[in-house]
Short mmCIF file of C-alpha atoms in Angstrom, two decimals:
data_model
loop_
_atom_site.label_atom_id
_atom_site.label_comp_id
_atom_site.label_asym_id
_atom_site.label_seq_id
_atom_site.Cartn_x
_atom_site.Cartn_y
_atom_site.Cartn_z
CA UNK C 1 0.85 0.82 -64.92
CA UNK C 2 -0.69 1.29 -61.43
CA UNK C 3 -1.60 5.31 -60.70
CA UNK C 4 -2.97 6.60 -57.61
CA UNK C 5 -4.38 9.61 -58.20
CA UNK C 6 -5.21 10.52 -54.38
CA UNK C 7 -1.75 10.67 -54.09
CA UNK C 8 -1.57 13.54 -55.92
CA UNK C 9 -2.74 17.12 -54.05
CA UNK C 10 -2.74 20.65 -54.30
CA UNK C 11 -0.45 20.54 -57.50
CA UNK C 12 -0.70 22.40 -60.41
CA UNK C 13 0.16 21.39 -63.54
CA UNK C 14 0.55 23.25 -66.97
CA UNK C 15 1.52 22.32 -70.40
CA UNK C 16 2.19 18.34 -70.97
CA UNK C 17 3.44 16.35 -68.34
CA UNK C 18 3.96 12.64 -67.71
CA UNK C 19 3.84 10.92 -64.45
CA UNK C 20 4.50 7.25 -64.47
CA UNK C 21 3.25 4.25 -62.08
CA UNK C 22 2.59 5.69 -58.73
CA UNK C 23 1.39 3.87 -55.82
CA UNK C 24 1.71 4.12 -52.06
CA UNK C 25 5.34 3.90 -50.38
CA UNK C 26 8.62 5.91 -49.75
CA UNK C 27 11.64 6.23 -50.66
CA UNK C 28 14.75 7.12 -48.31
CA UNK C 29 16.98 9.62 -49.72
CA UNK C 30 19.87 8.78 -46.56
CA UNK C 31 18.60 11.19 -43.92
CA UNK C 32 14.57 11.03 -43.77
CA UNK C 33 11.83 9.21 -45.74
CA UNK C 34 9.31 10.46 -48.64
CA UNK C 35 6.34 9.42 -49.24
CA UNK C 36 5.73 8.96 -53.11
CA UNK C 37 3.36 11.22 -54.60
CA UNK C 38 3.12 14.59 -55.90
CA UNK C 39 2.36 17.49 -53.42
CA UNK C 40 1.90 21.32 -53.40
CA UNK C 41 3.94 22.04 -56.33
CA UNK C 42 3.31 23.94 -59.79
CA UNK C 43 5.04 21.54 -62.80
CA UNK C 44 5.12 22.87 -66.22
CA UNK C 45 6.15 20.41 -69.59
CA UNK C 46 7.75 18.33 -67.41
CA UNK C 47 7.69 14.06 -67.47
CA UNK C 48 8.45 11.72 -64.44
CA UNK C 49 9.47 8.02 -64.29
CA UNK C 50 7.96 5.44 -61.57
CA UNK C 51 7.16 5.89 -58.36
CA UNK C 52 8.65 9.74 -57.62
CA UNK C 53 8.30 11.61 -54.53
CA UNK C 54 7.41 15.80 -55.60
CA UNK C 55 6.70 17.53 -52.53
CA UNK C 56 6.52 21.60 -51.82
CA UNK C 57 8.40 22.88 -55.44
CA UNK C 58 7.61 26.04 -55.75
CA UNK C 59 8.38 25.50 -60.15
CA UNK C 60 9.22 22.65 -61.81
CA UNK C 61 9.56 22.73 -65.60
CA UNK C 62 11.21 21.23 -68.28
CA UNK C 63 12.75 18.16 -66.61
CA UNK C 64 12.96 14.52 -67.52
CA UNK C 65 13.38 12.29 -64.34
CA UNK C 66 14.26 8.24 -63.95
CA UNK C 67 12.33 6.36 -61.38
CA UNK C 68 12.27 6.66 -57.73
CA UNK C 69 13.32 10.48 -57.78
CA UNK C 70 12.72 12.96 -54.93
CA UNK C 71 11.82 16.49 -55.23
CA UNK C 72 11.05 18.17 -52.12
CA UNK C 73 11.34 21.81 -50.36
CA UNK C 74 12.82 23.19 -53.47
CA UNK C 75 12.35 26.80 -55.20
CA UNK C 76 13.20 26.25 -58.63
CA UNK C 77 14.34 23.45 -60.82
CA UNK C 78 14.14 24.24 -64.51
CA UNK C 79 15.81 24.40 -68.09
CA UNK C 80 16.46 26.98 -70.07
CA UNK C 81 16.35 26.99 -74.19
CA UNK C 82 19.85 26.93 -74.92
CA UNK C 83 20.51 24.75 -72.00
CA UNK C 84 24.43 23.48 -72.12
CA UNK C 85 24.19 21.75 -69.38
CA UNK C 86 28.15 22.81 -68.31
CA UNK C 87 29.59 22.34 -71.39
CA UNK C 88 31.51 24.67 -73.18
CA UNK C 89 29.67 24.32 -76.66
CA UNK C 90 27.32 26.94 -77.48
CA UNK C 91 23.69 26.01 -78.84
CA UNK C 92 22.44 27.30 -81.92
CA UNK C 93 20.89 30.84 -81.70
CA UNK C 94 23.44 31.77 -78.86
CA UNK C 95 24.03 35.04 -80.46
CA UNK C 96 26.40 36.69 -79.42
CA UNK C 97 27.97 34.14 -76.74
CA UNK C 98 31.11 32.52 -77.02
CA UNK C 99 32.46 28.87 -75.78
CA UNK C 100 32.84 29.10 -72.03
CA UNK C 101 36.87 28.17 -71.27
CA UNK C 102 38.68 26.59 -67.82
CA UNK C 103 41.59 29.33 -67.81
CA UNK C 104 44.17 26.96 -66.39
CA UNK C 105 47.82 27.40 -65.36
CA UNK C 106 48.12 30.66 -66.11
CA UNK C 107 46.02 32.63 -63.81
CA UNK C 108 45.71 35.75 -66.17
CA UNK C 109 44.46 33.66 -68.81
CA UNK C 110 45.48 32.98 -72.32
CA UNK C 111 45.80 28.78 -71.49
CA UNK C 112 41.82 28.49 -72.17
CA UNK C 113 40.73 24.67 -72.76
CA UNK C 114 36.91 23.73 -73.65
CA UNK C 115 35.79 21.27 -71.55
CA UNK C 116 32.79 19.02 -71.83
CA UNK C 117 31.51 15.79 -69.96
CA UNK C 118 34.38 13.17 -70.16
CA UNK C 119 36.91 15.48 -70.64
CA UNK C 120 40.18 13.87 -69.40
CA UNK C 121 43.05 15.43 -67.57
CA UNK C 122 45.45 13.67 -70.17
CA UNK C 123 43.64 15.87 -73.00
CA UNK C 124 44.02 18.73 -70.80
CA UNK C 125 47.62 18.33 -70.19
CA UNK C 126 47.91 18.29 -74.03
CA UNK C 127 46.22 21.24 -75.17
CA UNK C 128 47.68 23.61 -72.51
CA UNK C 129 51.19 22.72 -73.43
CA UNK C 130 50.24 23.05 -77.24
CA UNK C 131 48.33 26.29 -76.73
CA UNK C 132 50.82 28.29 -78.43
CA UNK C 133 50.59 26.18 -81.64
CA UNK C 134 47.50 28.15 -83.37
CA UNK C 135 47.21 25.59 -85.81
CA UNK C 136 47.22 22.53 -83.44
CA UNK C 137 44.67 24.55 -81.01
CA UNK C 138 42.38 25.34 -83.50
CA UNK C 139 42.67 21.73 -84.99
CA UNK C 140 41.46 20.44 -81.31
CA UNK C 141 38.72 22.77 -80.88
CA UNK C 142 37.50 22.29 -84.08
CA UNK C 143 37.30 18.26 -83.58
CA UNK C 144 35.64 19.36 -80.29
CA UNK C 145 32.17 21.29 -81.83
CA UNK C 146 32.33 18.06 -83.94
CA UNK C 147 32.06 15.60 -81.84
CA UNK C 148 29.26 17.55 -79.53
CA UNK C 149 25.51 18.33 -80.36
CA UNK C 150 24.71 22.21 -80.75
CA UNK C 151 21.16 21.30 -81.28
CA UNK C 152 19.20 23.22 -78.60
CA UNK C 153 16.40 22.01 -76.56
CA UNK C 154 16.99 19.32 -74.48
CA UNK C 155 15.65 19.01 -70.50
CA UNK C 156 17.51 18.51 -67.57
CA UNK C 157 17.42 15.09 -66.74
CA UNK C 158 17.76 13.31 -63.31
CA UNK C 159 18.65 9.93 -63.17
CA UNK C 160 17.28 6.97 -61.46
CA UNK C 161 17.59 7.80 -57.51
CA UNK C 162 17.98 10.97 -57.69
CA UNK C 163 17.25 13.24 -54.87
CA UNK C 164 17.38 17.24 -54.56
CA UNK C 165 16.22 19.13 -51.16
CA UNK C 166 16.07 22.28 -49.42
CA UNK C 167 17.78 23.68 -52.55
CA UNK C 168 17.04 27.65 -54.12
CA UNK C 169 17.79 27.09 -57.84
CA UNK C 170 18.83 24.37 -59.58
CA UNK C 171 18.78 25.30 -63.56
CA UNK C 172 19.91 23.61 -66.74
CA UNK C 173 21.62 20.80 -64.60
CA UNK C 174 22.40 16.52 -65.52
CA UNK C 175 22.51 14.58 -62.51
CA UNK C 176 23.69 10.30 -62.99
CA UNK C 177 22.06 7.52 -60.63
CA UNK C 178 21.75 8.14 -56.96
CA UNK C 179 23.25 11.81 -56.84
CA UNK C 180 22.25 13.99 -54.18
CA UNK C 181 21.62 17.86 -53.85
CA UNK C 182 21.05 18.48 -49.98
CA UNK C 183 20.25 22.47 -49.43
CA UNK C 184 22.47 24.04 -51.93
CA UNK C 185 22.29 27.10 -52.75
CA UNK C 186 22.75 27.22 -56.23
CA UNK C 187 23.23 24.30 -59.09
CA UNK C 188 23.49 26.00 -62.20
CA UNK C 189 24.92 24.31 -65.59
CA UNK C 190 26.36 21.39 -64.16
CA UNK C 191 26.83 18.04 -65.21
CA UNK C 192 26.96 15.80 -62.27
CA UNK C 193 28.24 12.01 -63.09
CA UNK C 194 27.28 9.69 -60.32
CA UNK C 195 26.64 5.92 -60.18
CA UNK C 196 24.67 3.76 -57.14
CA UNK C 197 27.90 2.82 -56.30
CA UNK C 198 29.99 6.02 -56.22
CA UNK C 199 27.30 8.80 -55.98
CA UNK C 200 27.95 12.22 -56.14
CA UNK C 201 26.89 15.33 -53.31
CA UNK C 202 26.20 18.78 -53.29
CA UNK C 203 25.23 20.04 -50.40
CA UNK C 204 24.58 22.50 -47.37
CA UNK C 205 25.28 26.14 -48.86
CA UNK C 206 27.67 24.69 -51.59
CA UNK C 207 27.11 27.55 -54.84
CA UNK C 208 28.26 25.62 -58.33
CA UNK C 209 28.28 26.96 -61.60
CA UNK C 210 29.22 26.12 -65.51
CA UNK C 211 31.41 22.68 -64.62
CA UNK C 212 31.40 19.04 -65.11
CA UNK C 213 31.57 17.18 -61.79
CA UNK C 214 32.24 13.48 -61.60
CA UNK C 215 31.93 10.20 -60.00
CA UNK C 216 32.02 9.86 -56.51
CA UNK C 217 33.27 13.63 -55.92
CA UNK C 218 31.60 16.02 -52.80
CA UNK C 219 31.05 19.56 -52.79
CA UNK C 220 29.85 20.78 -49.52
CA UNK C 221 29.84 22.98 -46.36
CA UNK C 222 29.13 26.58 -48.14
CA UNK C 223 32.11 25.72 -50.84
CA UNK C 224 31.98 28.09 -54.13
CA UNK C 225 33.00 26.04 -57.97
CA UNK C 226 32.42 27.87 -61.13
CA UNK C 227 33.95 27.21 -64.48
CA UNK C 228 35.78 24.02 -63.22
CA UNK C 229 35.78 20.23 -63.29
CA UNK C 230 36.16 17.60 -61.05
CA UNK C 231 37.63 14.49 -61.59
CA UNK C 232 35.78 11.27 -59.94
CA UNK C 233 36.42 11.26 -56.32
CA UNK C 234 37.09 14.57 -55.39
CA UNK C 235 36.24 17.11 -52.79
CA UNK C 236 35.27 20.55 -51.96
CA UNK C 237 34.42 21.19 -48.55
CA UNK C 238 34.94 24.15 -45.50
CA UNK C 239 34.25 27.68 -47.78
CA UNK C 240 36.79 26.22 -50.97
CA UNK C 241 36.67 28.66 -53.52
CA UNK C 242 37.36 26.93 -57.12
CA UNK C 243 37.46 28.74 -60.15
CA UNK C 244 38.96 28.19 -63.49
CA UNK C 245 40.60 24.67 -62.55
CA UNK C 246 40.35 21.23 -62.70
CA UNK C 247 40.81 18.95 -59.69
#
């Protein structure tokens, strides 16, 4: 593949990491254009696809990226261990921890659903009004550990197009093709389902936390989500506060 290394400066790099083909150009993340290369940023374990655009990070470890990603004016992207990435199923050797739960419906709890990436509202529907059926609720969550990995130890991984500036954290975090994460404040377990076609934003101030977001949806303008999902297409925008719901 074609590398060239003067495009990378004032970097530093520690444990193993992987940059693919890199030559000059730029890539256009919809407001301003970046020139591909890596640039005053410290990346630990981390590997990057073709042609990626790292500029002023202050950390970057433990992330897996597509091609034609951009990485610039961030503080911290990074992955934990036991890394769930928004969904509710603990990892082995969370001690101690138990399976995050959307309290819906009832706002003093006792209606608590696990949710996990492609999660539908029909399922949802279902297990709330079955909730009081112990042996039907226990049934469901036990199908649900099945059918998810507990193994611990994956990255975060940003898809092809990907493109995350001005942020402060983003931790333990999925993103799908062509997402966007403009100067949020926080991105922290989130899985964020996005395709070229119907991307996904999070952006200026927005704070989310432990929630599956999906196609197409926007979460913006200083909004707050934590323990939540979003079905494709929706929005949060003006200050919304959204906790414990689904959309």
């Amino acid at each position: 593949d074609p590398f060239d290394p003067s495009l990378v400066k004032n970097c530093t790099f520690e444990g193993v990491v992987r940059i693919g083909a890199l030559e000059n150009g730029f890539l256009f993340d919809g407001e301003r254009n970046y020139r591909c290369g890596f640039t005053s940023s410290r990346i630990i374990s981390s590997d990057f696809g073709d042609y990626c655009a790292i500029h002023n990070n202050s950390m970057v470890s433990a992330v897996i990226t597509g091609n034609y990603v951009v990485f610039a004016d961030n503080n911290e992207i990074y992955t934990t261990e036991n890394a769930r990435f928004g969904n509710s199923i603990p990892k082995k050797g969370d001690t101690g921890k138990t399976p995050g739960k959307i309290n819906i419906v009832n706002e003093r709890g006792g209606r608590g659903v696990l949710f996990f990436s492609g999660l539908r509202v029909e399922d949802i529907y279902f297990w709330i009004k079955n909730i009081a059926d112990a042996g039907l609720a226990g049934k469901l969550e036990e199908f649900t550990f099945a059918s998810r990995d507990s193994e611990p130890g994956y990255y975060s991984f940003f898809d092809d197009h990907t493109a995350i500036t001005g942020t402060s954290l983003v931790r333990n975090t999925m993103t799908g093709r062509s997402s966007r994460i403009r100067r949020a404040c926080r991105v922290d377990e989130v899985t964020i389902n996005s395709t070229a076609s119907n991307p996904s934003v999070v952006r200026d101030n927005a704070i989310v936390e432990r929630g599956i977001i999906g196609e197409g949806c926007r979460i913006e303008s200083s909004s707050i989500a934590s323990d939540f999902m979003l079905a494709p297409n929706s929005s949060l925008s003006l200050g919304a506060r959204f906790i414990h719901s689904y959309l």
